[in-house]
Short mmCIF file of C-alpha atoms in Angstrom, two decimals:
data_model
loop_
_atom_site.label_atom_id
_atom_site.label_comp_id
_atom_site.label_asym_id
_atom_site.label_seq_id
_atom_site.Cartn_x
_atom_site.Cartn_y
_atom_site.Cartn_z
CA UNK A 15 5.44 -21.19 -32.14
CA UNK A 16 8.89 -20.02 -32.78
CA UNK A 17 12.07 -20.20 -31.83
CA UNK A 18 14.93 -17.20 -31.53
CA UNK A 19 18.36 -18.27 -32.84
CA UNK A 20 21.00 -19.74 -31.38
CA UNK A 21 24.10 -17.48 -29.33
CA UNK A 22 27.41 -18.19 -30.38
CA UNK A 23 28.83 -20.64 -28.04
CA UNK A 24 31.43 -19.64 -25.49
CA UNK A 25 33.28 -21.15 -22.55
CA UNK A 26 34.04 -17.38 -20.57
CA UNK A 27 31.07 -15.08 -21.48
CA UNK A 28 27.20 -15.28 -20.23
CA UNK A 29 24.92 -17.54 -22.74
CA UNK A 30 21.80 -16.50 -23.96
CA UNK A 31 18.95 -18.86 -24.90
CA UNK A 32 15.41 -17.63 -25.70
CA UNK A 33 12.29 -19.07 -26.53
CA UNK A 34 9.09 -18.31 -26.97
CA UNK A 35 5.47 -20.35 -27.76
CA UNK A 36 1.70 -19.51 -28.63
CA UNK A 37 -0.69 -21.53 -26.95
CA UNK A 38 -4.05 -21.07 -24.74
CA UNK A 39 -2.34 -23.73 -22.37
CA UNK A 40 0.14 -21.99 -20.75
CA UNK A 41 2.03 -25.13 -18.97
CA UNK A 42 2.47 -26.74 -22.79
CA UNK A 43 3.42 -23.30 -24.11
CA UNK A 44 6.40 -22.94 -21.15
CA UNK A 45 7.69 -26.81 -21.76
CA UNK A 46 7.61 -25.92 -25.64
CA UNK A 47 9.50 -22.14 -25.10
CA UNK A 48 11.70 -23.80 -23.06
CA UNK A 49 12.91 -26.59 -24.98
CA UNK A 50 13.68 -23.74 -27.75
CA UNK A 51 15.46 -21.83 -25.43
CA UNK A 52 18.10 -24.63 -24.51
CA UNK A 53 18.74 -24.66 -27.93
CA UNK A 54 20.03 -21.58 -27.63
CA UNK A 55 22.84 -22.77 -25.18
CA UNK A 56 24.30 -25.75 -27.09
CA UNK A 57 24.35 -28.30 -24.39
CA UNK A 58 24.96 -26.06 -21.36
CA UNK A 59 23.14 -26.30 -18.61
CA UNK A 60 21.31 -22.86 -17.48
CA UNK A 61 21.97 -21.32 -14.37
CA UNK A 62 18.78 -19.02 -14.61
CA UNK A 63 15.44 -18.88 -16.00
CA UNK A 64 13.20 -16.05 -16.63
CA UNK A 65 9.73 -17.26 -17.24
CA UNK A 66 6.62 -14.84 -18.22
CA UNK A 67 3.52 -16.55 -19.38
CA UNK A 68 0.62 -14.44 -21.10
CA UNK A 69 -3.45 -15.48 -20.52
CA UNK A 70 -4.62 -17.59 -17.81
CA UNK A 71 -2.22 -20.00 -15.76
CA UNK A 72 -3.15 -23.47 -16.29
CA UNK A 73 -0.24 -24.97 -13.88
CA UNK A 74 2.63 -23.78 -12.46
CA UNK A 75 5.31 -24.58 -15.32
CA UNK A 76 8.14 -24.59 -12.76
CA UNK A 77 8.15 -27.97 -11.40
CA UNK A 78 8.01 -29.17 -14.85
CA UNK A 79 11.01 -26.88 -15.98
CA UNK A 80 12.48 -28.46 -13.82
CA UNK A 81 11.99 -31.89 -14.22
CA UNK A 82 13.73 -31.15 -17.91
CA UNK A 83 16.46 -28.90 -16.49
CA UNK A 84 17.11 -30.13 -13.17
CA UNK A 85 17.07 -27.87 -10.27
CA UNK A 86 17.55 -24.70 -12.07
CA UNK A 87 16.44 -20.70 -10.55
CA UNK A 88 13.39 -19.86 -11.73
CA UNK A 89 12.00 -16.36 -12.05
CA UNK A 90 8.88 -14.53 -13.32
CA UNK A 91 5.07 -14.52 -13.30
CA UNK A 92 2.11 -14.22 -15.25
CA UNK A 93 0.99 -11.11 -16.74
CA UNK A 94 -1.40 -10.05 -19.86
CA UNK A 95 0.75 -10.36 -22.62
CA UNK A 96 4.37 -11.12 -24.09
CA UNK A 97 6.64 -9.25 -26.75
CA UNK A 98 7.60 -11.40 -29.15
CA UNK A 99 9.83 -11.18 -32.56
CA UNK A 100 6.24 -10.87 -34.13
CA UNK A 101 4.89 -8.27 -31.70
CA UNK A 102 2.19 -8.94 -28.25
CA UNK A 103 0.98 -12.47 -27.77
CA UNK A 104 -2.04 -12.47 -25.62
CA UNK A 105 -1.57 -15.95 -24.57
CA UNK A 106 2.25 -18.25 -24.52
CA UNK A 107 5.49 -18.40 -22.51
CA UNK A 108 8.26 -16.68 -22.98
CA UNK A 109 11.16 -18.71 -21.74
CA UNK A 110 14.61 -16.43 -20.90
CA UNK A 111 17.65 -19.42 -20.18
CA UNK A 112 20.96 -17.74 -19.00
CA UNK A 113 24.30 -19.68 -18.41
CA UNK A 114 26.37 -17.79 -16.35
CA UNK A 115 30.41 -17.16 -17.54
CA UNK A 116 32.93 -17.36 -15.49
CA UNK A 117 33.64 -15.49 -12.27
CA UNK A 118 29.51 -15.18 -12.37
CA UNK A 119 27.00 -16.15 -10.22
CA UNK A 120 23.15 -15.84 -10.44
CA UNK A 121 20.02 -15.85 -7.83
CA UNK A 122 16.48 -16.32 -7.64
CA UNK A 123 14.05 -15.84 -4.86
CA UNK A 124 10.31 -15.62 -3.89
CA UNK A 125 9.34 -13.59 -0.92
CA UNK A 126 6.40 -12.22 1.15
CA UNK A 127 5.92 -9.87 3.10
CA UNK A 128 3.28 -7.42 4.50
CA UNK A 129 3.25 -4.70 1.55
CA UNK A 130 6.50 -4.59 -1.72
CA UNK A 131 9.58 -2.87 0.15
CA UNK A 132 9.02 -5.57 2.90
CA UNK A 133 8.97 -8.45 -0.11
CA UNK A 134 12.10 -6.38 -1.60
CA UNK A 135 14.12 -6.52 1.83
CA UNK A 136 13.38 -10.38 1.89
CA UNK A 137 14.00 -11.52 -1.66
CA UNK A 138 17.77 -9.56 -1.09
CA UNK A 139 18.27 -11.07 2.19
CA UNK A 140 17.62 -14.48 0.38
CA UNK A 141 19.32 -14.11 -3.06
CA UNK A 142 22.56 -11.81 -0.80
CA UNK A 143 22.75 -15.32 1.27
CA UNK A 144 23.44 -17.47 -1.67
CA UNK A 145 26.59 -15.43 -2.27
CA UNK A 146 28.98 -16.17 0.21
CA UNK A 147 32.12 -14.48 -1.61
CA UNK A 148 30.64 -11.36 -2.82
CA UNK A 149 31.52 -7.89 -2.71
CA UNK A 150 30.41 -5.32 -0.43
CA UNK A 151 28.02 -4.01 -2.75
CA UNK A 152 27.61 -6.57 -6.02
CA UNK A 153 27.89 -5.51 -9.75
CA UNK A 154 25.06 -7.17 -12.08
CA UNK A 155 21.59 -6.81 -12.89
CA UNK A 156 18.17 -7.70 -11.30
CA UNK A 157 14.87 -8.16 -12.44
CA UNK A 158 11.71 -8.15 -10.11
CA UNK A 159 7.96 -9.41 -10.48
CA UNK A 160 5.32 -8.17 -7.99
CA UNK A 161 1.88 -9.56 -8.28
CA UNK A 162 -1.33 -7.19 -9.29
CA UNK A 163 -2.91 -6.10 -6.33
CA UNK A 164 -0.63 -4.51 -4.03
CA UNK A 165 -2.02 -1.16 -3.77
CA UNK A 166 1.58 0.21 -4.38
CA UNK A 167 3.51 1.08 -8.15
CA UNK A 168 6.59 -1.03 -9.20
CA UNK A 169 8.85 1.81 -8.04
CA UNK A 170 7.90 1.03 -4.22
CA UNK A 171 9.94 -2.11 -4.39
CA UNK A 172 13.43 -0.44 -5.52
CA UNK A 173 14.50 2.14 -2.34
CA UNK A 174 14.15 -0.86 0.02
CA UNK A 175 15.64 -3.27 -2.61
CA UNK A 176 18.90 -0.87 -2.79
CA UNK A 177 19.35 -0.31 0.54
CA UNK A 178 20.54 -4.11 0.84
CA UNK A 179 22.05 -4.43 -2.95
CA UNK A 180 23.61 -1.33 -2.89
CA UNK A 181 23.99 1.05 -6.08
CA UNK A 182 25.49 -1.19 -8.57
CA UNK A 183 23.23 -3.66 -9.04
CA UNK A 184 21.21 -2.15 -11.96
CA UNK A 185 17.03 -3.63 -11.36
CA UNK A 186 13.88 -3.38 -13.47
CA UNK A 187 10.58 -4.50 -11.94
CA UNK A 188 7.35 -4.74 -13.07
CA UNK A 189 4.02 -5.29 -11.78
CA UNK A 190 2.04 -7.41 -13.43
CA UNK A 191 -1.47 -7.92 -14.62
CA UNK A 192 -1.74 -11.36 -12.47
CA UNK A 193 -1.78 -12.56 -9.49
CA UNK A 194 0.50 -14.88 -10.02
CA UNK A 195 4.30 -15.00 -9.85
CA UNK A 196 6.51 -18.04 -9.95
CA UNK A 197 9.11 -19.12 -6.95
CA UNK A 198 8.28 -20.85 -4.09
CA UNK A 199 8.62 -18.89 0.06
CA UNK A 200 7.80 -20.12 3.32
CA UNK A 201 4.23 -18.45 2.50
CA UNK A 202 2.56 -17.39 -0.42
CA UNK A 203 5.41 -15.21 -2.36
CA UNK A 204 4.09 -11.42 -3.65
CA UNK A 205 7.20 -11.03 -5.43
CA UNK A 206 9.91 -13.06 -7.60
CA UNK A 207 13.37 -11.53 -8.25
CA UNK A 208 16.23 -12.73 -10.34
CA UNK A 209 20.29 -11.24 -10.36
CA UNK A 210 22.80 -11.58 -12.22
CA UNK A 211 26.14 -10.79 -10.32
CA UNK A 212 29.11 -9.72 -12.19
CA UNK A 213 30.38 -7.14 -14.41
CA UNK A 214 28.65 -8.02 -17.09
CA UNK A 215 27.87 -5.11 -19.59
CA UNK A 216 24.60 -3.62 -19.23
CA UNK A 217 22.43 -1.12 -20.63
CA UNK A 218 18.95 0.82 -19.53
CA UNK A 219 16.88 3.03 -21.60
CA UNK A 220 14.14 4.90 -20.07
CA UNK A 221 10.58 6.58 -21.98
CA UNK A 222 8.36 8.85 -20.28
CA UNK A 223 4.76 8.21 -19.88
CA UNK A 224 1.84 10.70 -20.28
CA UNK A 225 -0.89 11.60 -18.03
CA UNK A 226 -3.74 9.21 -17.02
CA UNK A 227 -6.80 9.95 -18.60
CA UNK A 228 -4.84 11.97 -21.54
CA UNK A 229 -4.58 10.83 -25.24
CA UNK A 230 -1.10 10.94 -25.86
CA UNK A 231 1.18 11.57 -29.29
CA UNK A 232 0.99 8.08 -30.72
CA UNK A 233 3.94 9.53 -32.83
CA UNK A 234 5.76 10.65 -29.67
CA UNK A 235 5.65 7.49 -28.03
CA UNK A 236 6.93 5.68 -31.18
CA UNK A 237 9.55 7.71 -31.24
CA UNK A 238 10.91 7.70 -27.31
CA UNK A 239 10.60 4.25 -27.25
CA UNK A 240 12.83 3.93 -30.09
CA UNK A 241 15.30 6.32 -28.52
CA UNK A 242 14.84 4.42 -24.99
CA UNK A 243 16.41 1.37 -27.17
CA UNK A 244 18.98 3.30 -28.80
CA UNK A 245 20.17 4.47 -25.27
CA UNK A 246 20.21 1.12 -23.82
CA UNK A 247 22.22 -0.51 -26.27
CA UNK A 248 24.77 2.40 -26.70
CA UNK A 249 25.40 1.60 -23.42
CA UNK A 250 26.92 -1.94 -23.80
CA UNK A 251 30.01 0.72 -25.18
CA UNK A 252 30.79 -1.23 -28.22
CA UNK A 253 29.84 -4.54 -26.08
CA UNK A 254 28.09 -7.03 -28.36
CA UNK A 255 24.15 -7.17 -27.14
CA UNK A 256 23.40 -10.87 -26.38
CA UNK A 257 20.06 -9.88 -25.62
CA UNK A 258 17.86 -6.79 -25.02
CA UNK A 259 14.70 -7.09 -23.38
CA UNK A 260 11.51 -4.60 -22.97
CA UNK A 261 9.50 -4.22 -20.49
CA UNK A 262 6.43 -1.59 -21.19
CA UNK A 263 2.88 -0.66 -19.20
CA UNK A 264 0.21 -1.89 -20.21
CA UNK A 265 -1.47 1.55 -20.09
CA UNK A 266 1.51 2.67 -23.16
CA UNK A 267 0.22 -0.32 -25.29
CA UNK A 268 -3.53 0.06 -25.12
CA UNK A 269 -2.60 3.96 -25.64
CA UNK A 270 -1.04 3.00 -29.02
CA UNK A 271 -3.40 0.91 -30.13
CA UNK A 272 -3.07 0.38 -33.37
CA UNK A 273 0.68 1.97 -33.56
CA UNK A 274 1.11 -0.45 -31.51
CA UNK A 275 2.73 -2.90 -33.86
CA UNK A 276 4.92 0.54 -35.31
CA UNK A 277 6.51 0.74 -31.71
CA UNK A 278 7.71 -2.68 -32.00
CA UNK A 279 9.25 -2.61 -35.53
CA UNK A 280 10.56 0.92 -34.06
CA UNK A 281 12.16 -0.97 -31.29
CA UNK A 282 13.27 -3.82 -33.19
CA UNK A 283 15.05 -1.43 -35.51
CA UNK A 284 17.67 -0.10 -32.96
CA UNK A 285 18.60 -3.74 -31.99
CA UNK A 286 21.48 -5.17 -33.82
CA UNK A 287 19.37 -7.83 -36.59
CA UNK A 288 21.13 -11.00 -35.00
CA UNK A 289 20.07 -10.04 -31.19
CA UNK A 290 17.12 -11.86 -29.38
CA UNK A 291 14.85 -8.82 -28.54
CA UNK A 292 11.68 -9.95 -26.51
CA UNK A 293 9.58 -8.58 -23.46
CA UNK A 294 6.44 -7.95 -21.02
CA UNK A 295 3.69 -5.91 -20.48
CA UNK A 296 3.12 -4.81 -16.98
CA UNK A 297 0.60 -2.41 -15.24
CA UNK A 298 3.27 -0.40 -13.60
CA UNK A 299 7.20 -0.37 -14.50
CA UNK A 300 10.52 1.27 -12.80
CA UNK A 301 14.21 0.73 -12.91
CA UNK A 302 16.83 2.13 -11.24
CA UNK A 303 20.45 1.85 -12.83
CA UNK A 304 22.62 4.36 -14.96
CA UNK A 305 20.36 7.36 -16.08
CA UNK A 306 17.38 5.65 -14.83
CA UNK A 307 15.67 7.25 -11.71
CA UNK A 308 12.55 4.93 -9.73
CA UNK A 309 9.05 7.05 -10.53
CA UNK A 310 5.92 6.48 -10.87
CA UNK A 311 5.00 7.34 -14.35
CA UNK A 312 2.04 6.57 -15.95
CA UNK A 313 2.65 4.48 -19.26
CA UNK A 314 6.40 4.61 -18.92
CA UNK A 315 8.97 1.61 -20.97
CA UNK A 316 12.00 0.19 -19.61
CA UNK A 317 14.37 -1.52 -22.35
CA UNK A 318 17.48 -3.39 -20.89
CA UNK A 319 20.46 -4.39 -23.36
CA UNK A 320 22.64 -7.11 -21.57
CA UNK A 321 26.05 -7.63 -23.47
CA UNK A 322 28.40 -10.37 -22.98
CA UNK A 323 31.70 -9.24 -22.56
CA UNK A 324 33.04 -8.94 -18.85
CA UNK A 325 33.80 -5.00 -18.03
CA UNK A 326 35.97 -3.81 -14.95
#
Protein backbone atom coordinates (compact mmCIF):
# COMPACT_ATOMS: atom_id res chain seq x y z
CA UNK A 1 0.00 0.00 0.00
CA UNK A 2 1.11 3.46 -0.70
CA UNK A 3 0.22 6.66 -0.82
CA UNK A 4 1.22 9.59 -3.58
CA UNK A 5 2.03 12.96 -1.95
CA UNK A 6 0.15 15.61 -1.12
CA UNK A 7 -0.75 18.82 -3.92
CA UNK A 8 -0.03 22.07 -2.73
CA UNK A 9 -3.15 23.50 -1.40
CA UNK A 10 -5.02 26.20 -3.26
CA UNK A 11 -8.29 28.10 -3.03
CA UNK A 12 -8.54 29.00 -7.25
CA UNK A 13 -6.82 26.06 -9.08
CA UNK A 14 -8.10 22.22 -9.53
CA UNK A 15 -6.77 19.82 -6.52
CA UNK A 16 -5.29 16.69 -7.08
CA UNK A 17 -5.44 13.76 -4.64
CA UNK A 18 -4.26 10.23 -5.54
CA UNK A 19 -4.14 7.06 -4.00
CA UNK A 20 -3.48 3.86 -4.62
CA UNK A 21 -3.66 0.17 -2.55
CA UNK A 22 -2.58 -3.60 -3.10
CA UNK A 23 -4.98 -5.99 -2.01
CA UNK A 24 -6.86 -9.27 -3.45
CA UNK A 25 -10.08 -7.56 -1.93
CA UNK A 26 -10.81 -4.99 -4.10
CA UNK A 27 -13.69 -3.13 -1.89
CA UNK A 28 -10.86 -2.84 1.15
CA UNK A 29 -8.23 -1.84 -1.42
CA UNK A 30 -10.73 1.23 -2.86
CA UNK A 31 -11.74 2.41 0.97
CA UNK A 32 -7.83 2.24 1.74
CA UNK A 33 -6.75 4.24 -1.87
CA UNK A 34 -9.25 6.44 -1.12
CA UNK A 35 -8.63 7.54 2.25
CA UNK A 36 -4.92 8.30 0.80
CA UNK A 37 -6.22 10.19 -1.82
CA UNK A 38 -8.17 12.78 0.44
CA UNK A 39 -5.05 13.32 1.89
CA UNK A 40 -4.04 14.70 -1.00
CA UNK A 41 -6.72 17.54 -0.83
CA UNK A 42 -6.17 18.88 2.72
CA UNK A 43 -9.67 18.95 3.95
CA UNK A 44 -11.52 19.69 0.69
CA UNK A 45 -14.15 17.94 -0.27
CA UNK A 46 -13.81 16.24 -3.93
CA UNK A 47 -16.01 17.01 -6.59
CA UNK A 48 -14.90 13.88 -8.69
CA UNK A 49 -13.63 10.50 -8.36
CA UNK A 50 -11.93 8.31 -10.76
CA UNK A 51 -11.93 4.80 -9.53
CA UNK A 52 -10.10 1.72 -11.43
CA UNK A 53 -9.78 -1.45 -9.50
CA UNK A 54 -7.40 -4.35 -10.82
CA UNK A 55 -8.41 -8.42 -10.25
CA UNK A 56 -11.77 -9.57 -9.47
CA UNK A 57 -14.59 -7.17 -8.03
CA UNK A 58 -15.54 -8.19 -4.68
CA UNK A 59 -18.30 -5.25 -4.19
CA UNK A 60 -19.06 -2.32 -5.76
CA UNK A 61 -16.74 0.27 -3.78
CA UNK A 62 -19.04 3.16 -4.71
CA UNK A 63 -21.65 3.13 -2.19
CA UNK A 64 -19.00 2.86 0.31
CA UNK A 65 -16.99 5.88 -1.22
CA UNK A 66 -19.58 7.38 -0.61
CA UNK A 67 -20.62 6.79 2.67
CA UNK A 68 -16.92 8.45 3.56
CA UNK A 69 -17.26 11.27 1.02
CA UNK A 70 -20.78 11.98 0.80
CA UNK A 71 -22.51 12.08 -2.44
CA UNK A 72 -19.56 12.59 -4.58
CA UNK A 73 -19.33 11.61 -8.89
CA UNK A 74 -17.96 8.55 -9.28
CA UNK A 75 -16.25 7.24 -12.39
CA UNK A 76 -14.40 4.13 -13.65
CA UNK A 77 -14.48 0.33 -13.79
CA UNK A 78 -12.62 -2.69 -13.36
CA UNK A 79 -10.01 -3.77 -15.63
CA UNK A 80 -6.77 -6.22 -15.41
CA UNK A 81 -4.34 -4.16 -13.92
CA UNK A 82 -3.25 -0.60 -12.52
CA UNK A 83 -0.02 1.63 -13.06
CA UNK A 84 1.30 2.48 -10.08
CA UNK A 85 4.54 4.61 -8.82
CA UNK A 86 6.04 0.99 -8.58
CA UNK A 87 4.87 -0.23 -11.99
CA UNK A 88 1.40 -2.84 -12.87
CA UNK A 89 -0.50 -4.12 -9.90
CA UNK A 90 -2.51 -7.08 -10.87
CA UNK A 91 -4.88 -6.67 -8.11
CA UNK A 92 -5.81 -2.90 -5.90
CA UNK A 93 -7.65 0.39 -6.48
CA UNK A 94 -6.48 3.19 -7.76
CA UNK A 95 -8.39 6.07 -6.32
CA UNK A 96 -8.17 9.59 -8.63
CA UNK A 97 -10.00 12.58 -6.09
CA UNK A 98 -10.33 15.96 -7.99
CA UNK A 99 -11.61 19.27 -6.35
CA UNK A 100 -12.68 21.44 -8.85
CA UNK A 101 -11.28 25.46 -8.81
CA UNK A 102 -13.19 28.03 -9.37
CA UNK A 103 -15.36 28.88 -12.37
CA UNK A 104 -15.21 24.75 -12.75
CA UNK A 105 -17.60 22.28 -12.82
CA UNK A 106 -17.34 18.44 -13.15
CA UNK A 107 -19.77 15.39 -14.31
CA UNK A 108 -20.19 11.84 -14.07
CA UNK A 109 -22.57 9.51 -15.72
CA UNK A 110 -23.43 5.80 -16.45
CA UNK A 111 -25.33 4.96 -19.54
CA UNK A 112 -26.70 2.11 -21.74
CA UNK A 113 -27.53 1.75 -24.69
CA UNK A 114 -27.85 -0.79 -27.59
CA UNK A 115 -24.05 -0.85 -28.87
CA UNK A 116 -20.96 2.31 -27.52
CA UNK A 117 -21.92 5.48 -29.76
CA UNK A 118 -25.54 4.94 -28.43
CA UNK A 119 -23.97 4.74 -24.58
CA UNK A 120 -21.72 7.87 -25.75
CA UNK A 121 -24.87 9.99 -26.96
CA UNK A 122 -26.51 9.15 -23.48
CA UNK A 123 -23.73 9.65 -20.97
CA UNK A 124 -23.39 13.48 -22.87
CA UNK A 125 -26.99 14.03 -22.82
CA UNK A 126 -26.75 13.25 -18.98
CA UNK A 127 -23.42 14.86 -17.86
CA UNK A 128 -24.50 18.21 -20.77
CA UNK A 129 -27.82 18.38 -18.41
CA UNK A 130 -26.00 18.93 -15.23
CA UNK A 131 -24.57 22.11 -16.74
CA UNK A 132 -27.10 24.56 -17.00
CA UNK A 133 -24.69 27.68 -17.69
CA UNK A 134 -22.34 26.24 -20.10
CA UNK A 135 -21.00 27.21 -23.27
CA UNK A 136 -22.05 26.22 -26.58
CA UNK A 137 -19.45 23.80 -26.92
CA UNK A 138 -17.51 23.24 -23.26
CA UNK A 139 -13.67 23.44 -22.70
CA UNK A 140 -12.26 20.51 -20.33
CA UNK A 141 -11.44 17.03 -20.44
CA UNK A 142 -13.30 13.63 -20.39
CA UNK A 143 -12.50 10.29 -19.62
CA UNK A 144 -14.68 7.20 -20.68
CA UNK A 145 -14.92 3.41 -19.50
CA UNK A 146 -16.72 0.87 -21.74
CA UNK A 147 -17.09 -2.60 -20.47
CA UNK A 148 -15.25 -5.79 -22.33
CA UNK A 149 -17.53 -7.26 -24.58
CA UNK A 150 -18.94 -4.87 -26.89
CA UNK A 151 -17.83 -6.17 -30.10
CA UNK A 152 -16.66 -2.56 -30.98
CA UNK A 153 -12.83 -0.72 -30.17
CA UNK A 154 -12.68 2.28 -27.72
CA UNK A 155 -12.55 4.63 -30.71
CA UNK A 156 -16.36 3.77 -31.59
CA UNK A 157 -17.46 5.74 -28.58
CA UNK A 158 -15.70 9.23 -29.53
CA UNK A 159 -17.52 10.45 -33.15
CA UNK A 160 -20.90 10.10 -31.38
CA UNK A 161 -19.47 11.45 -28.06
CA UNK A 162 -18.27 14.76 -30.07
CA UNK A 163 -21.07 15.32 -31.93
CA UNK A 164 -22.88 16.43 -28.53
CA UNK A 165 -19.53 17.83 -26.65
CA UNK A 166 -18.29 19.46 -29.45
CA UNK A 167 -14.40 19.80 -30.30
CA UNK A 168 -13.02 21.18 -27.20
CA UNK A 169 -13.64 18.85 -24.83
CA UNK A 170 -10.38 16.79 -25.09
CA UNK A 171 -11.61 12.59 -24.12
CA UNK A 172 -9.63 9.39 -23.59
CA UNK A 173 -11.54 6.10 -23.30
CA UNK A 174 -10.65 2.84 -22.73
CA UNK A 175 -12.11 -0.47 -22.87
CA UNK A 176 -11.50 -2.54 -20.32
CA UNK A 177 -10.68 -6.09 -19.49
CA UNK A 178 -14.05 -6.39 -17.24
CA UNK A 179 -17.26 -6.37 -17.36
CA UNK A 180 -17.69 -4.17 -14.95
CA UNK A 181 -17.84 -0.37 -14.78
CA UNK A 182 -18.95 1.77 -11.89
CA UNK A 183 -22.08 4.43 -12.04
CA UNK A 184 -25.41 3.64 -11.66
CA UNK A 185 -28.40 4.14 -15.13
CA UNK A 186 -31.89 3.39 -15.36
CA UNK A 187 -30.52 -0.17 -16.68
CA UNK A 188 -27.45 -1.89 -16.51
CA UNK A 189 -24.73 0.95 -17.61
CA UNK A 190 -22.03 -0.32 -20.59
CA UNK A 191 -20.20 2.76 -20.11
CA UNK A 192 -19.00 5.35 -17.28
CA UNK A 193 -17.73 8.83 -18.29
CA UNK A 194 -16.27 11.60 -16.25
CA UNK A 195 -15.57 15.69 -17.47
CA UNK A 196 -13.98 18.14 -16.32
CA UNK A 197 -15.33 21.55 -17.71
CA UNK A 198 -13.15 24.49 -17.82
CA UNK A 199 -10.04 25.76 -19.23
CA UNK A 200 -7.99 23.93 -17.39
CA UNK A 201 -4.53 23.15 -19.05
CA UNK A 202 -4.30 19.93 -20.66
CA UNK A 203 -2.04 17.78 -22.45
CA UNK A 204 -2.30 14.38 -24.78
CA UNK A 205 0.46 12.31 -26.03
CA UNK A 206 -0.22 9.65 -28.45
CA UNK A 207 2.15 6.08 -29.31
CA UNK A 208 1.50 3.97 -32.15
CA UNK A 209 0.81 0.37 -31.85
CA UNK A 210 2.14 -2.50 -34.06
CA UNK A 211 0.42 -5.14 -35.89
CA UNK A 212 -1.53 -8.02 -34.21
CA UNK A 213 0.17 -11.10 -34.35
CA UNK A 214 3.71 -9.19 -34.93
CA UNK A 215 6.62 -9.06 -32.37
CA UNK A 216 7.29 -5.59 -32.10
CA UNK A 217 10.71 -3.40 -31.20
CA UNK A 218 10.58 -3.71 -27.44
CA UNK A 219 13.16 -0.79 -27.80
CA UNK A 220 10.75 1.15 -30.06
CA UNK A 221 7.96 1.01 -27.85
CA UNK A 222 10.12 2.16 -24.86
CA UNK A 223 11.05 4.82 -26.60
CA UNK A 224 7.48 6.29 -28.15
CA UNK A 225 6.01 5.90 -25.03
CA UNK A 226 8.51 8.04 -23.52
CA UNK A 227 8.09 10.61 -26.25
CA UNK A 228 4.08 10.21 -25.97
CA UNK A 229 4.85 11.64 -22.25
CA UNK A 230 7.18 14.20 -23.26
CA UNK A 231 4.44 15.52 -25.73
CA UNK A 232 1.76 15.52 -23.26
CA UNK A 233 3.36 17.43 -20.70
CA UNK A 234 4.98 20.04 -23.11
CA UNK A 235 1.67 20.73 -23.69
CA UNK A 236 0.60 22.16 -20.26
CA UNK A 237 2.99 25.28 -22.02
CA UNK A 238 4.98 25.92 -18.97
CA UNK A 239 1.66 24.95 -16.86
CA UNK A 240 2.70 23.08 -13.71
CA UNK A 241 1.47 19.17 -14.21
CA UNK A 242 -0.76 18.36 -11.17
CA UNK A 243 -1.10 15.06 -12.50
CA UNK A 244 -0.42 12.96 -15.63
CA UNK A 245 -2.08 9.84 -16.13
CA UNK A 246 -1.50 6.72 -18.68
CA UNK A 247 -3.63 4.79 -20.10
CA UNK A 248 -1.97 1.76 -22.32
CA UNK A 249 -3.47 -1.70 -24.10
CA UNK A 250 -3.09 -4.43 -22.66
CA UNK A 251 -1.82 -6.02 -25.90
CA UNK A 252 1.49 -3.11 -25.57
CA UNK A 253 2.19 -4.53 -22.02
CA UNK A 254 2.13 -8.25 -22.56
CA UNK A 255 4.22 -7.25 -25.87
CA UNK A 256 6.93 -5.81 -23.56
CA UNK A 257 7.05 -8.25 -21.28
CA UNK A 258 9.79 -8.03 -19.46
CA UNK A 259 10.68 -4.24 -20.72
CA UNK A 260 7.83 -3.82 -19.33
CA UNK A 261 9.00 -2.32 -16.08
CA UNK A 262 11.76 -0.09 -18.56
CA UNK A 263 8.59 1.60 -20.16
CA UNK A 264 7.47 2.72 -16.87
CA UNK A 265 10.74 4.16 -15.45
CA UNK A 266 10.87 5.59 -19.22
CA UNK A 267 7.59 7.22 -18.58
CA UNK A 268 8.18 8.21 -15.16
CA UNK A 269 11.31 9.98 -16.34
CA UNK A 270 9.56 12.70 -18.50
CA UNK A 271 7.20 13.57 -15.54
CA UNK A 272 8.33 16.37 -13.41
CA UNK A 273 9.74 14.11 -9.92
CA UNK A 274 7.02 15.84 -7.61
CA UNK A 275 3.92 14.92 -10.08
CA UNK A 276 1.47 11.97 -9.25
CA UNK A 277 1.91 9.80 -12.45
CA UNK A 278 -0.45 6.66 -12.34
CA UNK A 279 -2.71 4.68 -14.91
CA UNK A 280 -4.73 1.63 -16.59
CA UNK A 281 -4.43 -1.06 -18.77
CA UNK A 282 -7.18 -1.50 -21.21
CA UNK A 283 -7.83 -3.91 -24.19
CA UNK A 284 -8.47 -1.14 -26.61
CA UNK A 285 -7.57 2.75 -26.14
CA UNK A 286 -8.40 6.16 -28.22
CA UNK A 287 -8.46 9.83 -27.56
CA UNK A 288 -9.36 12.52 -29.43
CA UNK A 289 -7.97 16.09 -28.41
CA UNK A 290 -4.97 18.27 -29.75
CA UNK A 291 -2.75 16.05 -32.11
CA UNK A 292 -4.64 13.06 -31.16
CA UNK A 293 -6.86 11.48 -33.95
CA UNK A 294 -9.67 8.36 -32.74
CA UNK A 295 -8.13 4.89 -34.47
CA UNK A 296 -8.10 1.74 -33.91
CA UNK A 297 -4.59 0.74 -33.31
CA UNK A 298 -3.49 -2.28 -32.05
CA UNK A 299 -1.31 -1.81 -28.78
CA UNK A 300 -1.51 1.95 -28.90
CA UNK A 301 -0.83 4.38 -25.24
CA UNK A 302 -2.60 7.41 -24.40
CA UNK A 303 -0.76 9.67 -21.65
CA UNK A 304 -2.81 12.78 -20.44
CA UNK A 305 -0.91 15.66 -18.42
CA UNK A 306 -3.62 17.82 -16.59
CA UNK A 307 -2.05 21.16 -15.23
CA UNK A 308 -3.57 23.46 -12.85
CA UNK A 309 -3.44 26.80 -13.94
CA UNK A 310 -6.68 28.25 -15.68
CA UNK A 311 -5.81 29.13 -19.59
CA UNK A 312 -8.10 31.40 -21.86
Amino acid sequence: MIGIRPVEAATKVLQVGVGYASHPDTLWASVRATAMARTGLQGTTPDMILLVTAGVPSQDAVPMIRNVLGPVGVAGGATSAIMTHNGALGAGALVVCLANGDGAVSGVAAAAGEDLADAAQGAARLILSGWPFRMRYPRGLGFAFAQRGLGAPAEAFLPAWRRLMGPKMRTVCSVLSSPVVYGSSHADPIVSVACLEAPYATGLGWADGFEAGSMPDREALVRSSAAATLTAVTRLEGDAARLVLVIESSARHRALGSAAADEWEAIRSEVPARTPCVGWLGESVAAYGRGVRPIDAHGSLVVVALGDAPRC
